[in-house]
Structures are given as C-alpha cells and as structure tokens.
Amino acid sequence: GRFPSPGTDRYPIPWKLLKYSEQYDGYVVPLTKEALERAPKYSEGRTPVFDSTYGSTVDTYYTKY
C-alpha cells in the first residue's frame, strides 16, 4: 500500500532500510502501516533539529526492523 503523501507528516527513515524497487520506480521499506504510524515523525513546517540526539531516537526505533 501507499504511505503518507506530500504535504503530510514527514518520517525520517535510516538509509539502510530503503531499498530501490524498479517495479515501483521508487524506494520501498520493510514496514507495516502500523509500524510507520508509531515511528518518529514531524509535521511539515516543524522540522526538528537533526542533531545526534534526534538521530539516536530515529535509529533506536528502527533497530528492530
């Protein structure tokens, strides 16, 4: 299925989870919709500070995937 579209929440995902698919002509991730809904995210226009603390939060969430 398709996940969030432009103009909605932003989901920072570690590069190691992104796999390019020629079939879909884009990147796919091994996540269910429910896992993505629980993932770290931010709203358009409310970009967080991408420091080591924020990076650690994102990486920690995705260690199980």
GROMACS .gro file of N, CA and C in nm:
model
  195
    1GLY      N    1   0.082  -0.118   0.000
    1GLY     CA    2   0.000   0.000   0.000
    1GLY      C    3   0.086   0.125   0.000
    2ARG      N    4   0.022   0.233  -0.026
    2ARG     CA    5   0.091   0.363  -0.025
    2ARG      C    6   0.086   0.420   0.116
    3PHE      N    7   0.192   0.491   0.150
    3PHE     CA    8   0.200   0.554   0.281
    3PHE      C    9   0.186   0.704   0.264
    4PRO      N   10   0.221   0.782   0.364
    4PRO     CA   11   0.198   0.926   0.360
    4PRO      C   12   0.238   0.992   0.228
    5SER      N   13   0.159   1.088   0.189
    5SER     CA   14   0.185   1.160   0.065
    5SER      C   15   0.241   1.298   0.096
    6PRO      N   16   0.294   1.368  -0.004
    6PRO     CA   17   0.347   1.501   0.019
    6PRO      C   18   0.244   1.592   0.085
    7GLY      N   19   0.292   1.677   0.174
    7GLY     CA   20   0.203   1.769   0.244
    7GLY      C   21   0.153   1.713   0.376
    8THR      N   22   0.198   1.593   0.412
    8THR     CA   23   0.158   1.533   0.539
    8THR      C   24   0.281   1.522   0.629
    9ASP      N   25   0.270   1.439   0.733
    9ASP     CA   26   0.384   1.422   0.823
    9ASP      C   27   0.505   1.367   0.750
   10ARG      N   28   0.621   1.398   0.804
   10ARG     CA   29   0.749   1.350   0.749
   10ARG      C   30   0.802   1.240   0.840
   11TYR      N   31   0.852   1.134   0.779
   11TYR     CA   32   0.904   1.020   0.852
   11TYR      C   33   1.051   0.998   0.818
   12PRO      N   34   1.144   1.042   0.904
   12PRO     CA   35   1.285   1.017   0.875
   12PRO      C   36   1.315   0.868   0.893
   13ILE      N   37   1.365   0.805   0.787
   13ILE     CA   38   1.394   0.662   0.789
   13ILE      C   39   1.541   0.642   0.755
   14PRO      N   40   1.611   0.558   0.832
   14PRO     CA   41   1.753   0.535   0.803
   14PRO      C   42   1.774   0.480   0.662
   15TRP      N   43   1.880   0.525   0.596
   15TRP     CA   44   1.910   0.483   0.460
   15TRP      C   45   1.917   0.331   0.447
   16LYS      N   46   1.967   0.264   0.550
   16LYS     CA   47   1.986   0.119   0.541
   16LYS      C   48   1.855   0.044   0.521
   17LEU      N   49   1.742   0.105   0.554
   17LEU     CA   50   1.613   0.040   0.536
   17LEU      C   51   1.554   0.062   0.397
   18LEU      N   52   1.605   0.160   0.325
   18LEU     CA   53   1.550   0.191   0.193
   18LEU      C   54   1.606   0.098   0.087
   19LYS      N   55   1.517   0.037   0.013
   19LYS     CA   56   1.557  -0.050  -0.099
   19LYS      C   57   1.489   0.002  -0.225
   20TYR      N   58   1.568   0.025  -0.329
   20TYR     CA   59   1.510   0.075  -0.454
   20TYR      C   60   1.440  -0.038  -0.528
   21SER      N   61   1.319  -0.011  -0.575
   21SER     CA   62   1.241  -0.109  -0.650
   21SER      C   63   1.215  -0.057  -0.790
   22GLU      N   64   1.266  -0.129  -0.890
   22GLU     CA   65   1.237  -0.090  -1.028
   22GLU      C   66   1.089  -0.110  -1.059
   23GLN      N   67   1.028  -0.209  -0.996
   23GLN     CA   68   0.885  -0.236  -1.017
   23GLN      C   69   0.800  -0.114  -0.979
   24TYR      N   70   0.834  -0.051  -0.866
   24TYR     CA   71   0.758   0.065  -0.818
   24TYR      C   72   0.822   0.198  -0.858
   25ASP      N   73   0.940   0.193  -0.920
   25ASP     CA   74   1.013   0.311  -0.959
   25ASP      C   75   1.032   0.406  -0.840
   26GLY      N   76   1.072   0.347  -0.728
   26GLY     CA   77   1.093   0.425  -0.607
   26GLY      C   78   1.143   0.335  -0.496
   27TYR      N   79   1.159   0.394  -0.380
   27TYR     CA   80   1.209   0.319  -0.265
   27TYR      C   81   1.096   0.252  -0.190
   28VAL      N   82   1.124   0.135  -0.136
   28VAL     CA   83   1.030   0.063  -0.052
   28VAL      C   84   1.098   0.036   0.081
   29VAL      N   85   1.018   0.020   0.185
   29VAL     CA   86   1.072  -0.008   0.318
   29VAL      C   87   0.998  -0.128   0.377
   30PRO      N   88   1.066  -0.206   0.461
   30PRO     CA   89   1.004  -0.326   0.519
   30PRO      C   90   0.921  -0.294   0.643
   31LEU      N   91   0.825  -0.204   0.628
   31LEU     CA   92   0.745  -0.161   0.742
   31LEU      C   93   0.596  -0.178   0.714
   32THR      N   94   0.523  -0.215   0.816
   32THR     CA   95   0.378  -0.216   0.804
   32THR      C   96   0.328  -0.073   0.825
   33LYS      N   97   0.207  -0.048   0.788
   33LYS     CA   98   0.147   0.084   0.811
   33LYS      C   99   0.147   0.116   0.960
   34GLU      N  100   0.118   0.016   1.043
   34GLU     CA  101   0.114   0.038   1.188
   34GLU      C  102   0.251   0.075   1.244
   35ALA      N  103   0.356   0.008   1.194
   35ALA     CA  104   0.492   0.040   1.241
   35ALA      C  105   0.530   0.182   1.202
   36LEU      N  106   0.492   0.222   1.081
   36LEU     CA  107   0.523   0.358   1.036
   36LEU      C  108   0.445   0.461   1.116
   37GLU      N  109   0.320   0.430   1.149
   37GLU     CA  110   0.240   0.526   1.227
   37GLU      C  111   0.298   0.550   1.364
   38ARG      N  112   0.369   0.451   1.421
   38ARG     CA  113   0.432   0.466   1.553
   38ARG      C  114   0.572   0.525   1.545
   39ALA      N  115   0.626   0.537   1.425
   39ALA     CA  116   0.764   0.582   1.406
   39ALA      C  117   0.781   0.731   1.437
   40PRO      N  118   0.905   0.773   1.464
   40PRO     CA  119   0.931   0.916   1.481
   40PRO      C  120   0.889   0.992   1.355
   41LYS      N  121   0.824   1.105   1.375
   41LYS     CA  122   0.777   1.186   1.261
   41LYS      C  123   0.768   1.331   1.304
   42TYR      N  124   0.751   1.417   1.206
   42TYR     CA  125   0.731   1.559   1.233
   42TYR      C  126   0.641   1.616   1.125
   43SER      N  127   0.573   1.723   1.158
   43SER     CA  128   0.481   1.788   1.065
   43SER      C  129   0.554   1.879   0.969
   44GLU      N  130   0.497   1.895   0.852
   44GLU     CA  131   0.552   1.989   0.755
   44GLU      C  132   0.560   2.127   0.820
   45GLY      N  133   0.672   2.193   0.806
   45GLY     CA  134   0.689   2.325   0.865
   45GLY      C  135   0.738   2.321   1.009
   46ARG      N  136   0.753   2.202   1.066
   46ARG     CA  137   0.801   2.188   1.204
   46ARG      C  138   0.923   2.096   1.208
   47THR      N  139   1.018   2.123   1.122
   47THR     CA  140   1.137   2.041   1.110
   47THR      C  141   1.217   2.042   1.240
   48PRO      N  142   1.249   1.923   1.292
   48PRO     CA  143   1.328   1.917   1.415
   48PRO      C  144   1.475   1.949   1.389
   49VAL      N  145   1.549   1.967   1.494
   49VAL     CA  146   1.693   1.984   1.483
   49VAL      C  147   1.752   1.844   1.464
   50PHE      N  148   1.818   1.823   1.352
   50PHE     CA  149   1.875   1.692   1.323
   50PHE      C  150   2.011   1.678   1.388
   51ASP      N  151   2.012   1.668   1.520
   51ASP     CA  152   2.137   1.652   1.594
   51ASP      C  153   2.154   1.505   1.632
   52SER      N  154   2.259   1.474   1.706
   52SER     CA  155   2.287   1.334   1.741
   52SER      C  156   2.177   1.274   1.828
   53THR      N  157   2.115   1.355   1.913
   53THR     CA  158   2.007   1.305   1.998
   53THR      C  159   1.887   1.263   1.913
   54TYR      N  160   1.848   1.347   1.818
   54TYR     CA  161   1.736   1.313   1.732
   54TYR      C  162   1.771   1.192   1.645
   55GLY      N  163   1.891   1.189   1.593
   55GLY     CA  164   1.936   1.075   1.512
   55GLY      C  165   1.932   0.946   1.591
   56SER      N  166   1.972   0.951   1.716
   56SER     CA  167   1.970   0.834   1.803
   56SER      C  168   1.827   0.785   1.826
   57THR      N  169   1.733   0.878   1.842
   57THR     CA  170   1.592   0.843   1.860
   57THR      C  171   1.540   0.768   1.738
   58VAL      N  172   1.571   0.819   1.621
   58VAL     CA  173   1.527   0.756   1.497
   58VAL      C  174   1.593   0.619   1.482
   59ASP      N  175   1.725   0.611   1.499
   59ASP     CA  176   1.796   0.484   1.484
   59ASP      C  177   1.747   0.380   1.583
   60THR      N  178   1.722   0.420   1.707
   60THR     CA  179   1.676   0.327   1.809
   60THR      C  180   1.541   0.267   1.772
   61TYR      N  181   1.450   0.348   1.721
   61TYR     CA  182   1.320   0.296   1.681
   61TYR      C  183   1.333   0.188   1.574
   62TYR      N  184   1.420   0.210   1.477
   62TYR     CA  185   1.430   0.121   1.362
   62TYR      C  186   1.525   0.002   1.383
   63THR      N  187   1.589  -0.011   1.499
   63THR     CA  188   1.679  -0.125   1.520
   63THR      C  189   1.606  -0.258   1.511
   64LYS      N  190   1.477  -0.261   1.535
   64LYS     CA  191   1.401  -0.388   1.530
   64LYS      C  192   1.359  -0.426   1.389
   65TYR      N  193   1.393  -0.343   1.290
   65TYR     CA  194   1.350  -0.373   1.151
   65TYR      C  195   1.466  -0.405   1.063
   0.00000   0.00000   0.00000
